Short mmCIF file of C-alpha atoms and ligand atoms in Angstrom, two decimals:
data_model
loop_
_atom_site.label_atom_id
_atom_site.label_comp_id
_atom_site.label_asym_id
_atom_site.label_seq_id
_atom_site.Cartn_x
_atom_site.Cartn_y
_atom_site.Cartn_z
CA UNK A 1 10.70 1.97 25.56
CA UNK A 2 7.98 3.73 27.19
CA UNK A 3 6.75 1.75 29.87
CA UNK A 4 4.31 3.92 32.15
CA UNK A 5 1.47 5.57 31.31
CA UNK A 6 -0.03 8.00 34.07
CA UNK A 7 -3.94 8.89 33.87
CA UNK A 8 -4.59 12.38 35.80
CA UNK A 9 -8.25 11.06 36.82
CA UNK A 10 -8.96 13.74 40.06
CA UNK A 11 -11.14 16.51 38.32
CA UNK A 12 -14.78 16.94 39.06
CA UNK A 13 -16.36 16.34 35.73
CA UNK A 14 -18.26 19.48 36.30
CA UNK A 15 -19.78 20.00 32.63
CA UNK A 16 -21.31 16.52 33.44
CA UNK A 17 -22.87 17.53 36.59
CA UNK A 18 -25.41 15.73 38.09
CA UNK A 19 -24.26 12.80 36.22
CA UNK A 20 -20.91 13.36 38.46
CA UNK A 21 -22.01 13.84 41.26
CA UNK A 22 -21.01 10.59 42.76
CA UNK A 23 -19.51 8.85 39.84
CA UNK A 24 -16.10 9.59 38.18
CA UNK A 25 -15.97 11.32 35.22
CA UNK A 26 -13.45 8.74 33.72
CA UNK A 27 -16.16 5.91 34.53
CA UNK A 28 -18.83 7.70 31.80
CA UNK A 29 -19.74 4.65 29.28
CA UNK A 30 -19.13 5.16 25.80
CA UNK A 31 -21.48 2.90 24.73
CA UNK A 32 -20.95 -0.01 26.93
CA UNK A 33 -16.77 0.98 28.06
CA UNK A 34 -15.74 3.48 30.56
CA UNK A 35 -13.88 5.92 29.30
CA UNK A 36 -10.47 5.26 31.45
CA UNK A 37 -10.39 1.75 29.78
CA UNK A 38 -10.03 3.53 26.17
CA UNK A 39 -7.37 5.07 27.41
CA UNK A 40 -6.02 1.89 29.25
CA UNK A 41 -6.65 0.17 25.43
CA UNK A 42 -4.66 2.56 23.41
CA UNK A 43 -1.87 2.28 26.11
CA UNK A 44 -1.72 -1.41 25.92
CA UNK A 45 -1.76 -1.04 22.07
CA UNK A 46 1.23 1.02 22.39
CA UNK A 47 2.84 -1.69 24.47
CA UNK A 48 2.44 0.06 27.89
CA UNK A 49 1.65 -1.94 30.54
CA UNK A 50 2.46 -0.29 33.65
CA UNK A 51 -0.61 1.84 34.51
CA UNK A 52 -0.64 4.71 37.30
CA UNK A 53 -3.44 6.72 38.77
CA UNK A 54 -3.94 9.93 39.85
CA UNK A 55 -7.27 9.68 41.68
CA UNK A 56 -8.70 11.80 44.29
CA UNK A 57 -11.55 11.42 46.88
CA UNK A 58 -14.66 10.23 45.04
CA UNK A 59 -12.83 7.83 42.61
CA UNK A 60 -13.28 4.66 44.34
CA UNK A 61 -15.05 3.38 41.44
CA UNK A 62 -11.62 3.54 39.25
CA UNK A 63 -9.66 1.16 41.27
CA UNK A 64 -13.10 -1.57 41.72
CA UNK A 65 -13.40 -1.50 37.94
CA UNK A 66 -9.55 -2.77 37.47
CA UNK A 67 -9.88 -5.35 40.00
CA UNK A 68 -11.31 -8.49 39.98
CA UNK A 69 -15.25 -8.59 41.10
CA UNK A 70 -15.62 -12.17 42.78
CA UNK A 71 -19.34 -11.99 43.59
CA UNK A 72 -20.16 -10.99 40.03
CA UNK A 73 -17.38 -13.13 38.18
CA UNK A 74 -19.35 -16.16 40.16
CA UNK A 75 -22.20 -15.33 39.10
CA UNK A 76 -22.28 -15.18 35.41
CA UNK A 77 -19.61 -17.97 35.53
CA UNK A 78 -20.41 -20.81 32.75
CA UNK A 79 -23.57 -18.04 31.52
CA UNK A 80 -23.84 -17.22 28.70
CA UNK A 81 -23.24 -13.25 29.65
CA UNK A 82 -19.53 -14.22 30.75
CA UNK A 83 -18.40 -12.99 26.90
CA UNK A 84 -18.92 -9.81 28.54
CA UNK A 85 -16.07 -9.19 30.93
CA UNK A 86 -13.48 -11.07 28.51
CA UNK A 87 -11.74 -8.00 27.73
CA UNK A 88 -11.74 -6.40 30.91
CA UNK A 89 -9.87 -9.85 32.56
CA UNK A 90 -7.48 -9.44 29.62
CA UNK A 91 -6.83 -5.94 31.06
CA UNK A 92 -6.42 -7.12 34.51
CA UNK A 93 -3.94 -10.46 33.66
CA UNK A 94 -1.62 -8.23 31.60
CA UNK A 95 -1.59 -5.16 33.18
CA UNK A 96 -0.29 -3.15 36.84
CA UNK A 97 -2.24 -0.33 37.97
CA UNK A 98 -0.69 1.71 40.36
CA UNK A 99 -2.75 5.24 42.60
CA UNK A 100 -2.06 8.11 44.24
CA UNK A 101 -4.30 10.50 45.19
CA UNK A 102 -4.26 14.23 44.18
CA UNK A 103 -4.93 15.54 46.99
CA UNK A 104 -6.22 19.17 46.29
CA UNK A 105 -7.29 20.52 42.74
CA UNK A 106 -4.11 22.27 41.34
CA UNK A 107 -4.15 22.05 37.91
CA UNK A 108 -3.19 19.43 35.55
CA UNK A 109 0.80 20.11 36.36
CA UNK A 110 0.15 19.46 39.90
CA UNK A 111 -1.83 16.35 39.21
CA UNK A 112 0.93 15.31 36.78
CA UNK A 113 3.41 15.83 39.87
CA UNK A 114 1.59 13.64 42.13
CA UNK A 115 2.17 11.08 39.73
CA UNK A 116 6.24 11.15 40.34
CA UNK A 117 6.28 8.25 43.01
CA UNK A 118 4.27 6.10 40.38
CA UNK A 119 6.52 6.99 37.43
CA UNK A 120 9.45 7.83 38.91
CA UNK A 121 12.88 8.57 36.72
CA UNK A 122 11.93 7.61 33.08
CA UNK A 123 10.05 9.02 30.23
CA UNK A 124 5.71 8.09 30.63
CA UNK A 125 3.20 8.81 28.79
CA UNK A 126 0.04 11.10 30.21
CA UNK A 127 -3.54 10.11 28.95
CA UNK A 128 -6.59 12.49 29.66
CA UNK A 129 -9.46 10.19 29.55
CA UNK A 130 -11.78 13.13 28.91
CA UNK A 131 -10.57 12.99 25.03
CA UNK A 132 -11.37 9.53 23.34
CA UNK A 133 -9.29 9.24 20.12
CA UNK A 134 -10.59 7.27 17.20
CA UNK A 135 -8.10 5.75 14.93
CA UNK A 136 -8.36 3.82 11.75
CA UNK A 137 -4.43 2.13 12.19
CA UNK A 138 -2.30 2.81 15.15
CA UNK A 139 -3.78 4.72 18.34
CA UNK A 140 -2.18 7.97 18.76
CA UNK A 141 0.24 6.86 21.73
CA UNK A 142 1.56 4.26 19.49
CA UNK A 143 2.13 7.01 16.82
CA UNK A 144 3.62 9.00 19.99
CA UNK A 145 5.91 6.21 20.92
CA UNK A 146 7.33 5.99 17.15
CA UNK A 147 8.41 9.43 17.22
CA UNK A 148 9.68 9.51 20.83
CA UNK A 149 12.02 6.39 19.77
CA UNK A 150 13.67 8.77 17.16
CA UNK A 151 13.81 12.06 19.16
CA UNK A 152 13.85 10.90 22.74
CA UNK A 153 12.28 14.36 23.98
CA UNK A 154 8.95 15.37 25.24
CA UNK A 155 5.95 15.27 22.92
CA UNK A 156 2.25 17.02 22.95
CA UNK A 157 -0.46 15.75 20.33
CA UNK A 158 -1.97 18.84 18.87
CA UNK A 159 -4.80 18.90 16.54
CA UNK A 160 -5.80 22.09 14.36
CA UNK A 161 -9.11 23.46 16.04
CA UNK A 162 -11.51 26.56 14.97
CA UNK A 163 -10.00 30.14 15.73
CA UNK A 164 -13.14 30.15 18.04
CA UNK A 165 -12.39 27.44 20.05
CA UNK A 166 -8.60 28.06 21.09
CA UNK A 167 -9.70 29.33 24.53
CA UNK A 168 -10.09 26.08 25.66
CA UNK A 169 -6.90 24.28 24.90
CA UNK A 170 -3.04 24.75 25.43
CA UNK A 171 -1.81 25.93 22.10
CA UNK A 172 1.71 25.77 20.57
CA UNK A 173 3.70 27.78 17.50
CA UNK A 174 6.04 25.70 16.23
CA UNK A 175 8.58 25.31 12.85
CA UNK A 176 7.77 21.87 10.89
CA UNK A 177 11.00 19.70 11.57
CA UNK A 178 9.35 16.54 9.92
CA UNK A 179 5.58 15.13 8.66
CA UNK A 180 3.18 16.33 10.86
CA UNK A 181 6.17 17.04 13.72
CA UNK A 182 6.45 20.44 14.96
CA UNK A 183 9.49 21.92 17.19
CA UNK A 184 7.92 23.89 19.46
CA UNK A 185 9.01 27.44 20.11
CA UNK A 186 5.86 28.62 22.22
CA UNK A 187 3.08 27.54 24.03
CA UNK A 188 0.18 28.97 25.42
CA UNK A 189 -2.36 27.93 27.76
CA UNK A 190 -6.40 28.82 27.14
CA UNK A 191 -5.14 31.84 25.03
CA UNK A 192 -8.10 34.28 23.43
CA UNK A 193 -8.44 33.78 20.10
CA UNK A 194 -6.10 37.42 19.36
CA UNK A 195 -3.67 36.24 21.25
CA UNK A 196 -3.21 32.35 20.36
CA UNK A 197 0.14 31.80 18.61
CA UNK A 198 -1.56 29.38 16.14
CA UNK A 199 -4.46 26.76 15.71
CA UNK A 200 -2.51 23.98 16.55
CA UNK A 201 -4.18 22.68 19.93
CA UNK A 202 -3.04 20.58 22.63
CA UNK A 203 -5.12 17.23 22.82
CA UNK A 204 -4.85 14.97 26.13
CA UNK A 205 -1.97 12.99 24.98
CA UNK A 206 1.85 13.51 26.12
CA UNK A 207 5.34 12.06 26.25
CA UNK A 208 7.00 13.73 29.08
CA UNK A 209 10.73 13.31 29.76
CA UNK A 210 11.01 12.98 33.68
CA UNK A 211 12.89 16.25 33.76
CA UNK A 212 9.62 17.79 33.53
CA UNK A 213 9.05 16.93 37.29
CA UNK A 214 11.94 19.21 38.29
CA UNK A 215 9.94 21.87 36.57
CA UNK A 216 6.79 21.27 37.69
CA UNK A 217 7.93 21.56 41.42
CA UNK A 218 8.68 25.64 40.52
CA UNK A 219 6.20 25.96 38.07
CA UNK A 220 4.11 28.84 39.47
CA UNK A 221 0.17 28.81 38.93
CA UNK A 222 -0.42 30.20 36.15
CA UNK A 223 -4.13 30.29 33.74
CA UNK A 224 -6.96 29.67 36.21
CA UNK A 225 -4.56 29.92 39.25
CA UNK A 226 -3.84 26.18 38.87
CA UNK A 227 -0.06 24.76 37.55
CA UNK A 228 -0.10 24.47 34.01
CA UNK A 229 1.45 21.24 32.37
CA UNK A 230 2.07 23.71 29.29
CA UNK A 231 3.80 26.37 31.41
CA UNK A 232 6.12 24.08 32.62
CA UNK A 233 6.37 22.55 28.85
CA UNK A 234 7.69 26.11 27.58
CA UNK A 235 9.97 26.06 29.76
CA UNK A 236 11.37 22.65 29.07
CA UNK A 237 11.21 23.30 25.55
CA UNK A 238 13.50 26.75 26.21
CA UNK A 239 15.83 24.47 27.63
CA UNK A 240 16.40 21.63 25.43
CA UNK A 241 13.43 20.19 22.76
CA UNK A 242 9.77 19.61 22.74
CA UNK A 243 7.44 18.37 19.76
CA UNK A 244 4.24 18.65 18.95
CA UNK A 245 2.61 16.06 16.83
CA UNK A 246 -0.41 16.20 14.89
CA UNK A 247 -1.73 12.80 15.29
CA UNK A 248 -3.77 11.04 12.44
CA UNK A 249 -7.11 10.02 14.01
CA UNK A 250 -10.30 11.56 15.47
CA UNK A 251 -10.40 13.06 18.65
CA UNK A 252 -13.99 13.89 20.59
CA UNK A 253 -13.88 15.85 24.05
CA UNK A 254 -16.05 13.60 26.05
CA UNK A 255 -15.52 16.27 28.77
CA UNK A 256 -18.51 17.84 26.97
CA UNK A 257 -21.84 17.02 25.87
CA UNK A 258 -21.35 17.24 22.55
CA UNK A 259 -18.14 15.76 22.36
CA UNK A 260 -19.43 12.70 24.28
CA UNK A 261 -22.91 12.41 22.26
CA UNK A 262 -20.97 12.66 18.58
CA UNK A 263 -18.10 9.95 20.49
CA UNK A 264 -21.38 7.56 21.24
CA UNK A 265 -22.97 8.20 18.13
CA UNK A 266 -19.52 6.75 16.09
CA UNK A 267 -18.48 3.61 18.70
CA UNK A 268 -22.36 2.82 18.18
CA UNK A 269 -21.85 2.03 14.78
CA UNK A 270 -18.80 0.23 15.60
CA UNK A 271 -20.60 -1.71 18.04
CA UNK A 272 -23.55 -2.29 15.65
CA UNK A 273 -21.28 -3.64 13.37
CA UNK A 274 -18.93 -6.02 16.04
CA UNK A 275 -16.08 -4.01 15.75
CA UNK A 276 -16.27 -3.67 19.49
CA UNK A 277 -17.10 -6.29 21.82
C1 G1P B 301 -5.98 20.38 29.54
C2 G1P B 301 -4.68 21.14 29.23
C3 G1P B 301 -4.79 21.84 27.89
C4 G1P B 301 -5.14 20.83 26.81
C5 G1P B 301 -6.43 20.06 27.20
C6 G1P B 301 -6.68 18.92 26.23
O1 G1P B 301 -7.01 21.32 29.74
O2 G1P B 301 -4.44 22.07 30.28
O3 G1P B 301 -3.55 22.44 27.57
O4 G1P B 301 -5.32 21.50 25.58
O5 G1P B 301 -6.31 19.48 28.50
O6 G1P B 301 -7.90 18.28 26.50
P1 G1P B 301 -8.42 20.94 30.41
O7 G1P B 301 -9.25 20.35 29.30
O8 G1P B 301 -8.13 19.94 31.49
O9 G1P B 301 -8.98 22.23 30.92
#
């Protein structure tokens, strides 16, 4: 039912600077994957296939890892190191990827927007790379997708975070309306801790309803002077429904340090124990 899935993948990475500098954030390994191809993985999972870019100057990298490499595919061909790209060629024969370029930094919204020619009119999903989800059953856009096939309306993954740490994350209030679903009745985004509505934080995975491009074309800047996907959220929510869905899984912000250290530490042991490839 869902068929897109749209990767905002323009920001600087600036808590990873130098290591930025010249590489996309997206393109970070965890352990021996890119982050963007999690992402691409738990789409596929969910049965997306169609995938579409928001890049931005700098991001060249992106499109060369989702294309074929000829020198290097010649190379290791009939070596024993060929085991290696297997799953990225799976990637490539079953999937589309589609760009567009962002072409200044407005905010997430914005980016979102730029997306519209990719998407177009149906319901996508949105993936931030940034936050790698671990799950022991279904990925959390496959959980997504099972709810949006019953509701048919917008949908944010939230996860409950420390009091202290609400200042970095959109965060919703919301009356329970099934297990684990939430309808939401407000949404914030970055609020301080006295002002948060809840602990219920926004994680980097969405349904959006393409209605929400309408919005997001008068959705004035709003935290940080950038467009806010959750501004324009509240307001679709005011006008029809929106759900918030606290997914069943592990999520690590790979946009930081720590995040990205504890996320390496965990797919290690996976790796260790071939439960990745
Ligand atoms: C974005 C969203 C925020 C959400 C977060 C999840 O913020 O604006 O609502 O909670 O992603 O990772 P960013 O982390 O890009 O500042």
């Amino acid at each position: 039912m869902i068929k897109k899935c749209l990767f905002p993948a323009a920001g600087y990475g600036t808590r990873f600077l130098p290591a930025t500098k010249a590489m996309p954030k997206e393109m970070l390994p965890i352990v021996n994957k890119p982050l963007i191809q999690y992402g691409v993985e738990e789409a596929m999972e969910a049965g997306i296939y169609n995938m579409a870019i928001v890049t931005g100057r700098g991001k060249r990298a992106l499109e060369d890892h989702f294309d074929i490499s000829y020198e290097l595919e010649s190379q290791i061909k009939g070596t024993s190191k060929e085991k290696y790209l297997k799953d990225i060629r799976h990637i490539l024969e079953t999937c589309s990827f589609s760009y567009t370029r962002q072409m200044e930094m407005k905010g997430l919204g914005h980016a979102i927007l730029c997306g519209e020619p990719l998407v177009g009119n149906e319901p996508f999903a949105v993936v931030l790379s940034d936050d790698l989800c671990d799950n022991a059953e279904l990925g959390v856009l496959s959980q997504m997708c099972k709810i949006y096939e019953k509701y048919r309306c917008s949908i944010v993954a939230v996860e409950e975070v420390d009091m202290d740490e609400v200042s970095k994350y959109g965060v919703i209030a919301g009356r329970v309306m099934d297990e684990n679903v939430f309808v939401v009745d407000n949404m914030i985004e970055k609020p301080s801790k006295d002002k948060a509505p809840s602990n219920l934080a926004i994680i980097g995975r969405y349904i959006l309803t393409p209605d929400i491009f309408e919005i997001l074309r008068h959705t004035q800047p709003g935290k940080n002077g950038e467009i806010q996907i959750t501004d324009a959220l509240l307001e679709q929510c005011k006008k029809g429904m929106v759900l918030a869905y606290k997914f069943k899984g592990v999520r690590y912000d790979c946009g930081s340090v720590d995040g990205f250290v504890q996320a390496t530490d965990v797919f290690y042991e996976k790796f260790l124990k071939g439960e990745m490839h």
